[in-house]
């Protein structure tokens, strides 16, 4: 069957259409993206602005049209931290539902971490042993770890790259940048014992755009080499790059390999979060996983469809 997943992230709205059948990995068939940047379209009270709601409704309506044209039997629509944390989240969801007929589900942070972990587990398999998964989104950081398909621990922190970019823009000097770095590490370390007391992970991986961009900056294979190429983000390499990144303008950052100009301002805060994760959990590198939250949502849906045939 053909499924569509509508992912309303803090940075991007992404419709992914996949072909699925029993015993096989979901096969991407179509993709449609728009840079909604909801995490950066909040007013001073923390509400999604009217223009943000309009953009979300228009993107959802167009996604529904594409999913119908592509012959999708089911559409799974969800939103993450930008909508989850907005003070007018109910108004946003109600308005979109009224205009499009689609009710978007808001994922809890813990569920976001759990589903991303499921995707990474399926990608790397049981041979990965005890697995730790880190995901820097636009609005939040998700951390999960465990030895099974469901993580033993999973939590979410408001340390997304887009969210922190606003704080970084307000920083006027080295002292404020250092304070942001300190705050990131305090927040991550607060619950680090939940993961560490279960033992050091056998394999530690990272998912999503920010980690992929940082790995590419540090020399990982380009996207053109395909998802099966092994890619890692080394701590030593990241440490060497951070002072250089801090000294670059947004325009200069946007010319780096793997960095899109519209996300250039998020690279430095993303790098600070990535470095903090590796330091606090004593990791020399993170392996990049091509699958993330969208694939986790798809896999969970397929797991509830035992009638899905193999041909």
Coordinates of C-alpha atoms in Angstrom, one line a residue, residues 33-254:
X33 CA 8.8 20.3 1.5
X34 CA 8.3 23.9 2.5
X35 CA 10.4 26.0 4.9
X36 CA 7.6 26.9 7.3
X37 CA 10.1 27.9 10.1
X38 CA 7.3 27.9 12.7
X39 CA 9.8 28.0 15.6
X40 CA 10.9 31.5 14.3
X41 CA 7.3 32.7 13.7
X42 CA 6.2 33.0 17.3
X43 CA 5.1 36.3 18.8
X44 CA 6.4 37.6 22.1
X45 CA 3.8 35.7 24.0
X46 CA 4.8 32.4 22.4
X47 CA 1.9 32.1 20.0
X48 CA 2.1 31.1 16.3
X49 CA 1.4 34.3 14.3
X50 CA -1.5 34.5 11.9
X51 CA 0.9 34.5 9.0
X52 CA 2.4 31.3 10.4
X53 CA -1.0 29.7 10.7
X54 CA -1.9 30.7 7.1
X55 CA 1.4 29.2 5.8
X56 CA 0.7 25.9 7.8
X57 CA -2.8 25.6 6.5
X58 CA -1.8 26.3 2.9
X59 CA 1.0 23.7 3.1
X60 CA -1.3 21.1 4.7
X61 CA -3.9 21.7 1.9
X62 CA -1.3 21.3 -0.8
X63 CA 0.1 18.2 0.9
X64 CA -3.4 16.6 1.0
X65 CA -3.8 17.3 -2.7
X66 CA -0.4 15.7 -3.5
X67 CA -1.2 12.7 -1.3
X68 CA -4.5 12.2 -3.1
X69 CA -2.8 12.5 -6.5
X70 CA -0.2 10.0 -5.6
X71 CA -2.8 7.4 -4.6
X72 CA -2.1 7.3 -0.9
X73 CA -4.4 5.0 1.1
X74 CA -3.7 6.7 4.4
X75 CA -2.2 10.0 5.6
X76 CA -0.5 10.4 9.0
X77 CA -0.2 14.0 10.1
X78 CA 1.8 15.1 13.1
X79 CA 3.5 18.2 14.5
X80 CA 6.4 18.5 16.9
X81 CA 7.7 21.1 19.3
X82 CA 6.9 24.4 17.5
X83 CA 3.2 23.6 17.6
X84 CA 3.4 21.6 20.8
X85 CA 4.9 24.5 22.8
X86 CA 2.9 27.3 21.2
X87 CA 0.4 28.9 23.7
X88 CA -2.2 28.9 21.0
X89 CA -1.7 25.3 19.8
X90 CA -5.4 24.4 20.0
X91 CA -6.3 27.4 17.9
X92 CA -3.6 26.5 15.3
X93 CA -4.8 22.9 15.0
X94 CA -8.5 23.9 14.9
X95 CA -7.9 26.5 12.2
X96 CA -5.9 24.0 10.0
X97 CA -8.6 21.4 10.5
X98 CA -11.4 23.8 9.6
X99 CA -9.6 24.9 6.4
X100 CA -8.2 21.6 5.2
X101 CA -10.2 18.8 6.8
X102 CA -7.0 17.3 8.3
X103 CA -6.6 17.1 12.0
X104 CA -2.8 17.2 12.9
X105 CA -1.8 15.2 15.9
X106 CA 0.7 16.8 18.3
X107 CA 3.5 14.4 19.4
X108 CA 4.7 14.6 23.0
X109 CA 8.4 15.0 23.2
X110 CA 8.9 11.6 24.8
X111 CA 6.9 10.0 21.9
X112 CA 9.1 11.9 19.4
X113 CA 12.2 10.5 21.0
X114 CA 10.7 7.0 21.2
X115 CA 9.7 6.9 17.5
X116 CA 13.0 8.2 16.4
X117 CA 14.7 5.5 18.4
X118 CA 12.5 2.9 16.7
X119 CA 13.6 4.1 13.3
X120 CA 17.3 4.0 14.3
X121 CA 16.9 0.5 15.9
X122 CA 15.3 -0.9 12.7
X123 CA 18.0 0.7 10.6
X124 CA 21.0 -0.6 12.6
X125 CA 19.4 -3.8 13.8
X126 CA 20.0 -5.9 16.9
X127 CA 23.7 -6.1 16.3
X128 CA 23.9 -2.4 17.5
X129 CA 23.4 -3.7 21.1
X130 CA 22.5 -1.0 23.6
X131 CA 21.7 1.9 21.3
X132 CA 21.7 5.7 22.2
X133 CA 20.0 8.1 19.8
X134 CA 20.3 11.9 19.6
X135 CA 18.1 14.1 17.4
X136 CA 18.5 17.9 17.2
X137 CA 15.3 19.4 15.6
X138 CA 14.3 23.0 15.1
X139 CA 12.6 23.3 18.5
X140 CA 13.9 20.5 20.6
X141 CA 16.6 17.9 21.3
X142 CA 15.4 14.3 21.7
X143 CA 17.5 11.6 23.6
X144 CA 16.7 8.0 23.9
X145 CA 18.5 4.7 24.7
X146 CA 17.8 1.1 25.2
X147 CA 18.6 -2.5 24.1
X148 CA 15.2 -3.3 22.6
X149 CA 12.9 -1.7 20.1
X150 CA 11.3 0.5 22.8
X151 CA 13.9 2.6 24.6
X152 CA 14.5 2.3 28.3
X153 CA 14.8 6.0 28.6
X154 CA 13.5 8.8 26.3
X155 CA 13.1 12.5 26.9
X156 CA 12.9 15.8 25.1
X157 CA 14.6 19.2 25.9
X158 CA 13.8 22.7 24.5
X159 CA 17.3 22.8 22.8
X160 CA 16.4 22.9 19.1
X161 CA 18.7 24.7 16.7
X162 CA 16.1 27.2 15.6
X163 CA 15.0 27.9 19.1
X164 CA 18.5 28.5 20.3
X165 CA 19.3 30.6 17.2
X166 CA 17.1 33.3 18.5
X167 CA 19.1 33.4 21.8
X168 CA 22.3 33.4 19.9
X169 CA 21.2 36.4 17.8
X170 CA 20.7 38.3 21.0
X171 CA 24.2 37.4 22.3
X172 CA 26.4 40.5 22.0
X173 CA 29.7 39.1 23.1
X174 CA 31.9 36.1 24.1
X175 CA 30.5 36.1 27.6
X176 CA 26.9 35.6 26.4
X177 CA 27.9 32.9 24.0
X178 CA 29.7 31.1 26.9
X179 CA 26.6 31.5 29.0
X180 CA 24.5 29.9 26.3
X181 CA 27.0 27.0 26.1
X182 CA 26.8 26.6 29.9
X183 CA 23.0 26.6 29.9
X184 CA 22.8 24.0 27.1
X185 CA 25.2 21.7 29.1
X186 CA 23.3 22.1 32.4
X187 CA 20.0 21.2 30.7
X188 CA 21.4 18.1 29.1
X189 CA 23.3 17.0 32.2
X190 CA 20.2 17.3 34.4
X191 CA 18.8 14.0 33.3
X192 CA 21.9 12.4 31.9
X193 CA 22.0 9.9 34.7
X194 CA 18.8 8.3 33.3
X195 CA 20.9 7.0 30.4
X196 CA 24.3 6.6 32.0
X197 CA 23.2 4.5 34.9
X198 CA 22.1 1.8 32.4
X199 CA 25.6 1.5 31.2
X200 CA 27.6 3.0 28.3
X201 CA 25.8 2.5 24.9
X202 CA 27.3 0.0 22.5
X203 CA 26.5 2.3 19.6
X204 CA 25.6 6.0 19.6
X205 CA 23.9 7.6 16.6
X206 CA 22.4 10.9 15.5
X207 CA 19.5 11.7 13.2
X208 CA 18.1 14.6 11.2
X209 CA 19.4 17.6 9.3
X210 CA 21.5 19.4 11.9
X211 CA 23.6 16.4 12.7
X212 CA 23.9 15.5 9.0
X213 CA 25.1 19.1 8.2
X214 CA 27.7 19.0 11.0
X215 CA 29.0 15.6 9.8
X216 CA 29.3 16.9 6.3
X217 CA 31.2 20.0 7.4
X218 CA 33.6 17.6 9.2
X219 CA 34.2 15.6 6.1
X220 CA 31.4 13.0 5.9
X221 CA 30.3 11.7 2.5
X222 CA 27.9 13.9 0.5
X223 CA 24.2 12.9 0.1
X224 CA 25.0 11.9 -3.5
X225 CA 26.7 8.8 -2.2
X226 CA 23.4 7.5 -0.9
X227 CA 22.0 6.4 2.5
X228 CA 24.2 3.3 2.8
X229 CA 27.5 5.3 3.0
X230 CA 28.7 5.3 6.6
X231 CA 28.8 8.8 8.0
X232 CA 30.1 9.9 11.4
X233 CA 30.4 13.2 13.3
X234 CA 33.7 13.1 15.3
X235 CA 34.0 15.0 18.5
X236 CA 37.6 16.1 17.8
X237 CA 36.6 17.4 14.3
X238 CA 33.6 19.3 15.7
X239 CA 35.7 20.9 18.3
X240 CA 38.1 22.2 15.7
X241 CA 35.3 23.6 13.6
X242 CA 33.2 25.4 16.3
X243 CA 35.5 28.4 16.7
X244 CA 35.6 28.8 12.9
X245 CA 31.8 28.5 12.7
X246 CA 31.4 31.1 15.4
X247 CA 33.6 33.5 13.5
X248 CA 31.6 33.2 10.2
X249 CA 28.8 35.3 8.9
X250 CA 25.5 33.6 8.0
X251 CA 26.4 34.1 4.3
X252 CA 29.7 32.3 4.8
X253 CA 28.0 29.5 6.8
X254 CA 25.5 29.0 4.0

